[in-house]
Coordinates of C-alpha atoms and ligand atoms in Angstrom, one line a residue:
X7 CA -21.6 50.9 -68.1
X8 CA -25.4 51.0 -68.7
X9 CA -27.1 48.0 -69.6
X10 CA -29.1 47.4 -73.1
X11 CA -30.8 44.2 -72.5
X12 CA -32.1 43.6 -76.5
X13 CA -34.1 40.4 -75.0
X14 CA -37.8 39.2 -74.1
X15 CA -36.5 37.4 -71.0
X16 CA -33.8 38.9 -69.2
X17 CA -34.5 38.6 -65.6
X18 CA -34.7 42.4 -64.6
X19 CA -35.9 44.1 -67.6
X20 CA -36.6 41.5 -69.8
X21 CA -38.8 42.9 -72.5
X22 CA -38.5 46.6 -72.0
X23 CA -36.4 47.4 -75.0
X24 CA -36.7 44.8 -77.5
X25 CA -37.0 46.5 -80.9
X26 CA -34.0 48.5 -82.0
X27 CA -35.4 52.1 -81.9
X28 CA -36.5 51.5 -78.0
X29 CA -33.2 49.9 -77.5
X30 CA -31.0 52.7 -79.2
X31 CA -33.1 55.4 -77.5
X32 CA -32.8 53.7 -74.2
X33 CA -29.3 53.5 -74.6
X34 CA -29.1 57.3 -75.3
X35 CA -31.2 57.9 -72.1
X36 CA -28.1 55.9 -70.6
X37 CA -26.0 57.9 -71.6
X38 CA -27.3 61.4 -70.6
X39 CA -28.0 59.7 -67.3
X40 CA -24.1 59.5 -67.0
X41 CA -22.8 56.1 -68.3
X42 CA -19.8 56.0 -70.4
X43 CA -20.2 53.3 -72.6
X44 CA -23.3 50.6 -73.1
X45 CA -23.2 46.9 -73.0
X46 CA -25.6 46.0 -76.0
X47 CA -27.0 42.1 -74.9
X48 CA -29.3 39.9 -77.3
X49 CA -29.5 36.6 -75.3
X50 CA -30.3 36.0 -71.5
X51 CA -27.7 34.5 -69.3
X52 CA -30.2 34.2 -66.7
X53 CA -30.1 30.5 -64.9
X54 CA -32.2 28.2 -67.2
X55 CA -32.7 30.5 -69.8
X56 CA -32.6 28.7 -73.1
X57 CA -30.1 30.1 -76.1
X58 CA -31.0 32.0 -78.6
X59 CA -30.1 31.2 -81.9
X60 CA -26.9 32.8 -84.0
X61 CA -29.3 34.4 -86.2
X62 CA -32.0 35.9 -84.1
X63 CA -28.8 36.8 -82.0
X64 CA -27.6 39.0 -84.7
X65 CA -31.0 40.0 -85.5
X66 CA -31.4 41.4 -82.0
X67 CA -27.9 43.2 -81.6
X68 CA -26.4 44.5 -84.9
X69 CA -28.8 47.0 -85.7
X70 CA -28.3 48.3 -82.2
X71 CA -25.1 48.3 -81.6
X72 CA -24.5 50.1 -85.0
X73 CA -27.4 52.5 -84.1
X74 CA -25.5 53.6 -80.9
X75 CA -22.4 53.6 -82.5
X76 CA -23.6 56.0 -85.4
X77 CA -24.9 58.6 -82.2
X78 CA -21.0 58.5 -81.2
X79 CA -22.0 56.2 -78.0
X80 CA -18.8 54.0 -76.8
X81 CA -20.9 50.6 -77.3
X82 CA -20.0 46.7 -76.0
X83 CA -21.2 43.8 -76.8
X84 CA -22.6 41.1 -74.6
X85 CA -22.2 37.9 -76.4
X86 CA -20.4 34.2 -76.4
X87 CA -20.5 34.0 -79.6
X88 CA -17.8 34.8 -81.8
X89 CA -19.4 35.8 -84.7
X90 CA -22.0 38.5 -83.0
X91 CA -18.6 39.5 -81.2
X92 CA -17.0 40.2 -84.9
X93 CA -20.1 41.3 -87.1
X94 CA -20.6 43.8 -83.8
X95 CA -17.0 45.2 -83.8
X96 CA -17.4 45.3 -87.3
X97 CA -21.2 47.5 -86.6
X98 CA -18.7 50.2 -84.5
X99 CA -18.8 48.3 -80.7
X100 CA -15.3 49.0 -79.4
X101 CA -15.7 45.9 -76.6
X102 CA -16.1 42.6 -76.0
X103 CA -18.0 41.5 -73.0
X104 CA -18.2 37.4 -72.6
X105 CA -19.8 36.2 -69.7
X106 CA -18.2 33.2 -70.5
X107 CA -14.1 34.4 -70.6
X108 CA -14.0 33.1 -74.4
X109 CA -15.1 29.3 -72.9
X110 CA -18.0 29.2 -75.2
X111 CA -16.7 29.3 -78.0
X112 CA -13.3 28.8 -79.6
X113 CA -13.2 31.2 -82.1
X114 CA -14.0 33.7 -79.6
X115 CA -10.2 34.6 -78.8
X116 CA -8.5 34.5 -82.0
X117 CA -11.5 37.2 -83.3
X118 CA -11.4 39.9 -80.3
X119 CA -7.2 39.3 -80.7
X120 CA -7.5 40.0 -84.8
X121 CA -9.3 43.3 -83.6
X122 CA -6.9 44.4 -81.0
X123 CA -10.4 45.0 -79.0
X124 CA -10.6 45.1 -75.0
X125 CA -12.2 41.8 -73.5
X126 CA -14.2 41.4 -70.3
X127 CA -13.1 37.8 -69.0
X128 CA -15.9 37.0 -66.9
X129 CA -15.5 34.2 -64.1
X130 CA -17.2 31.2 -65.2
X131 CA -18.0 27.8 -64.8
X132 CA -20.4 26.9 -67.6
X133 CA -23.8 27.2 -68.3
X134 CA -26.4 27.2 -66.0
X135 CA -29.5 24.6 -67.2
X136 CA -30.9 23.5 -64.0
X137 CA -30.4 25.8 -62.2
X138 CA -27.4 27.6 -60.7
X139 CA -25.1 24.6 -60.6
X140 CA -21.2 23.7 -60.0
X141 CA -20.8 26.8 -57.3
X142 CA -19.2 25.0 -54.8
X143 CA -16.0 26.3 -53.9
X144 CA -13.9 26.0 -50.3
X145 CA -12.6 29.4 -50.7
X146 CA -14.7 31.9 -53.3
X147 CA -12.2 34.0 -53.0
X148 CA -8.8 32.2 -54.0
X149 CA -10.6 30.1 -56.2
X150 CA -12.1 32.6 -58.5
X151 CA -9.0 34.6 -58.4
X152 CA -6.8 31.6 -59.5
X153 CA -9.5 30.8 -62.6
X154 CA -9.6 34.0 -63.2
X155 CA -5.7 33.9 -63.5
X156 CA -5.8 30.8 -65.4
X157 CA -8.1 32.5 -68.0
X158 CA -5.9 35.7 -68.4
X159 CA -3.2 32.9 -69.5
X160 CA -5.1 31.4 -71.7
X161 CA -6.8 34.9 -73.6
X162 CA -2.9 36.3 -73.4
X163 CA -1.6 32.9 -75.0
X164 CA -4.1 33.9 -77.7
X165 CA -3.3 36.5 -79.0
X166 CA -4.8 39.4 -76.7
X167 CA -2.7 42.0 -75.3
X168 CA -2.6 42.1 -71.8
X169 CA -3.8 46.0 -71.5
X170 CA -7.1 45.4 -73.5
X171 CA -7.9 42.3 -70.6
X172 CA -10.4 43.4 -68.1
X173 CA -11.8 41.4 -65.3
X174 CA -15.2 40.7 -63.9
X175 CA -16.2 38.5 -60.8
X176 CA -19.3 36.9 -62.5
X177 CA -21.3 37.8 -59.5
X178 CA -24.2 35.2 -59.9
X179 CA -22.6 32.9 -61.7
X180 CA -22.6 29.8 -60.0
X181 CA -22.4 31.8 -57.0
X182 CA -24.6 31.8 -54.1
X183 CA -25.2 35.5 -51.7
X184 CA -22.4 34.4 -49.4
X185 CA -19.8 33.8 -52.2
X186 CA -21.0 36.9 -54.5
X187 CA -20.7 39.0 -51.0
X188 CA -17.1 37.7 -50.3
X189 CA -16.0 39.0 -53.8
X190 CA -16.9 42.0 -53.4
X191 CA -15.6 42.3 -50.3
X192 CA -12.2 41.1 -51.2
X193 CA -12.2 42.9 -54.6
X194 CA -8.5 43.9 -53.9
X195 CA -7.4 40.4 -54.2
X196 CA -8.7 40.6 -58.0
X197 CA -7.5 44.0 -58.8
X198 CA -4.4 42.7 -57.6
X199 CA -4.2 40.2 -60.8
X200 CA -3.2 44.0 -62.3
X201 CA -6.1 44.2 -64.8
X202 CA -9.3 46.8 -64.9
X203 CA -11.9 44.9 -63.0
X204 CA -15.8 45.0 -64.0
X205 CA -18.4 44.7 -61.4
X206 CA -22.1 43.5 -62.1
X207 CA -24.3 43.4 -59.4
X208 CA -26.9 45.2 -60.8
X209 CA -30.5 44.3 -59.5
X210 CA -28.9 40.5 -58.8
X211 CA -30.6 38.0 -56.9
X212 CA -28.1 38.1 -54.2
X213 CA -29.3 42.1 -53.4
X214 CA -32.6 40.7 -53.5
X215 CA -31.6 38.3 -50.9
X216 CA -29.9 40.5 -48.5
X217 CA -32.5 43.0 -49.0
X218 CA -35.5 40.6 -47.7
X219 CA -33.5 38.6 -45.0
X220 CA -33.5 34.5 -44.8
X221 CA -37.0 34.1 -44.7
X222 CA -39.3 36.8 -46.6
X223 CA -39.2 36.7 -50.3
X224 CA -37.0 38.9 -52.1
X225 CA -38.2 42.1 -53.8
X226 CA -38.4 42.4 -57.6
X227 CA -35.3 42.9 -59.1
X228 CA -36.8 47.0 -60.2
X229 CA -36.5 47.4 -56.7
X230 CA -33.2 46.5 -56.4
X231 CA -31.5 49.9 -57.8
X232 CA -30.9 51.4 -54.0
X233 CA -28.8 48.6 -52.7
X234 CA -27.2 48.6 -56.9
X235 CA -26.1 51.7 -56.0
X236 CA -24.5 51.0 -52.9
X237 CA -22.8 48.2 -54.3
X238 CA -21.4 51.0 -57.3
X239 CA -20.0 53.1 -54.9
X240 CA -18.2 50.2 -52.9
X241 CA -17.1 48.9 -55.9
X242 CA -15.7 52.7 -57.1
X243 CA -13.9 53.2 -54.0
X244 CA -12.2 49.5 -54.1
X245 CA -11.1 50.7 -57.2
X246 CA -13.2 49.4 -60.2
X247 CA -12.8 50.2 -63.7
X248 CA -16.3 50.0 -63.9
X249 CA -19.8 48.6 -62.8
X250 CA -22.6 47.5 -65.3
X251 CA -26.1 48.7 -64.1
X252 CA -29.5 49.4 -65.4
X253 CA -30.5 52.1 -63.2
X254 CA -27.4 54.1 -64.1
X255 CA -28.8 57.4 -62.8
X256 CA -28.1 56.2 -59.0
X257 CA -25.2 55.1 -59.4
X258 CA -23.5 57.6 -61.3
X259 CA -24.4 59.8 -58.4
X260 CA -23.1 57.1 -56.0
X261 CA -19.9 57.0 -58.0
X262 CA -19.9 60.7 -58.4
X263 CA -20.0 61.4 -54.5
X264 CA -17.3 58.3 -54.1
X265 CA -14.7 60.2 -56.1
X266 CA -15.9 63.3 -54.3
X267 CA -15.2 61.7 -50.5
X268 CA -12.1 60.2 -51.9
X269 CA -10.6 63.7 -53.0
X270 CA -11.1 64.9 -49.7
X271 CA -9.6 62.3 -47.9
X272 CA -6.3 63.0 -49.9
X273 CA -6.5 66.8 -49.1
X274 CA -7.2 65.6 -45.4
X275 CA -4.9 62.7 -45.0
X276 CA -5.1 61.2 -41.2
X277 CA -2.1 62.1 -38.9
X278 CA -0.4 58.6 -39.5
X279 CA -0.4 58.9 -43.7
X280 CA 2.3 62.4 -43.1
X281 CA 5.4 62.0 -42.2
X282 CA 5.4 65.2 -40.1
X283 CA 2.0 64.9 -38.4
X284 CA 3.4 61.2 -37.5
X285 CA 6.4 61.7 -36.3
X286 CA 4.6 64.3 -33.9
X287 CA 2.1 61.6 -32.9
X288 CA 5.1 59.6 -31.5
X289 CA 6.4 61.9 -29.4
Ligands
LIG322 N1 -24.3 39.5 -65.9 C1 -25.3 39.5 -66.8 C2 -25.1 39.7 -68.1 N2 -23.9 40.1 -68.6 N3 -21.7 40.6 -68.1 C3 -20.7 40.7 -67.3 N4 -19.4 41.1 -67.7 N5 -20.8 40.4 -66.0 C4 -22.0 40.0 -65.4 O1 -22.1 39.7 -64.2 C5 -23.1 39.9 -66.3 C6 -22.9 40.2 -67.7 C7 -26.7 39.0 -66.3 O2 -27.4 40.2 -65.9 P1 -28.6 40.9 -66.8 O3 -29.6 39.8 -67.2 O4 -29.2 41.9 -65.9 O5 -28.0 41.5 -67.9

């Protein structure tokens, strides 16, 4: 999933592609550099970032999504808002990505249900003025897997069928570098919930983190595509549905030579995965 931020003030390409024939060309350059579908975005979830309006919302995203739609692109939406989510399906997106799980607003639901489209619940625990607030948890893990449970209850009890819900971590979100490191880590125990799991690490302040160490400042998120990348192929071989990136070049390589390495390790399975090569082993 390659990411069309349609924004002045996202916080890695903030910018870069706002007007709609920059964005629609940027998402074709996506697209030839491998990614499957776009996430069209017109408002920064960035911590602090003040909303945009509904208007200027729509302003920013319809013209794009329809213009990628029109060039045959699979296209979703990056919104909370119900009515960008509609007027988009409406402009050809075929998903709905809310980083807020259909929290933000309640007429989310009942329009992605209406359309029968897929829905990215992301993990989240509100917005973020001030800063990046209420991320405490005593176990990351457990805890955003039981919200994240919760949520599919409450989207499924609304009307969505339960094979158009996908799930995504909120990497970020109210989550420090320890607690965005533990979910990936333990991405099993979410693709256990049984849904398609989304990752978005791209360029995230937690890379940025790791990258520098405790003490130095991080590098600029445009230098964060390396360790994106390792984070895509991680993520592919944990068995994501998908990871959103800006750089998509690097990590549909990474992704490609992940599927690559896991076709060989079925041709070559270790002595203990055969039932003849193990029984030898025991003897
Ligand atoms: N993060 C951002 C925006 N949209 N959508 C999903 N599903 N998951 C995310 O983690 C997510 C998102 C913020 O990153 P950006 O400013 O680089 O787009």
């Amino acid at each position: 999933m390659g990411v069309v931020n349609v924004t002045p003030d996202s916080f890695s390409d903030g910018g870069r592609w706002f007007d709609t024939t920059t964005a629609v060309k940027h998402g074709l350059d996506l697209v030839a550099q491998g990614a499957d579908l776009i996430d069209v975005g017109g408002e920064s979830t960035r911590p602090g970032a003040t909303r945009v309006d509904e208007a200027e919302e729509l302003k920013r995203v319809i013209p794009v999504v329809r213009g990628l739609a029109a060039e045959g692109v699979t296209v979703s939406v990056d919104t909370m808002r119900a009515s960008v989510a509609e007027r988009s399906l409406v402009a050809g997106a075929a998903l709905v990505n809310d980083v807020s799980g259909g929290l933000a607003d309640p007429a989310m639901i009942p329009v992605v249900a209406d359309a029968g489209a897929p829905f990215v619940v992301m993990h989240w625990r509100g917005f973020l003025e001030g800063g990046n607030v209420k991320g405490s948890y005593a176990d990351v893990v457990t805890e955003v897997t039981d919200e994240l449970h919760a949520r599919v209850a409450a989207v499924l009890e609304g009307g969505i069928a339960a094979d158009r819900v996908i799930l995504d971590p909120g990497l970020g979100f109210s989550k420090d570098t320890g607690h965005d490191l533990a979910l990936i880590a333990r991405l099993d125990r979410l693709l256990d919930l049984g849904h398609p799991v989304l990752v978005a690490a791209s360029r995230k302040r937690f890379l940025g983190r790791v990258l520098a160490g405790p003490d130095a400042p991080p590098p600029p998120a445009r230098e964060r595509d390396a360790a994106t990348a390792a984070v895509s192929a991680l993520a592919a071989q944990a068995g994501a549905w998908a990871v959103r990136v800006h750089d998509v070049r690097a990590t549909a390589d990474a992704v490609r030579v992940t599927r690559a390495i896991e076709q060989a390790r079925t041709a070559h399975p270790a002595p203990s995965d055969s039932g003849a090569h193990g029984a030898e082993g025991t003897r």
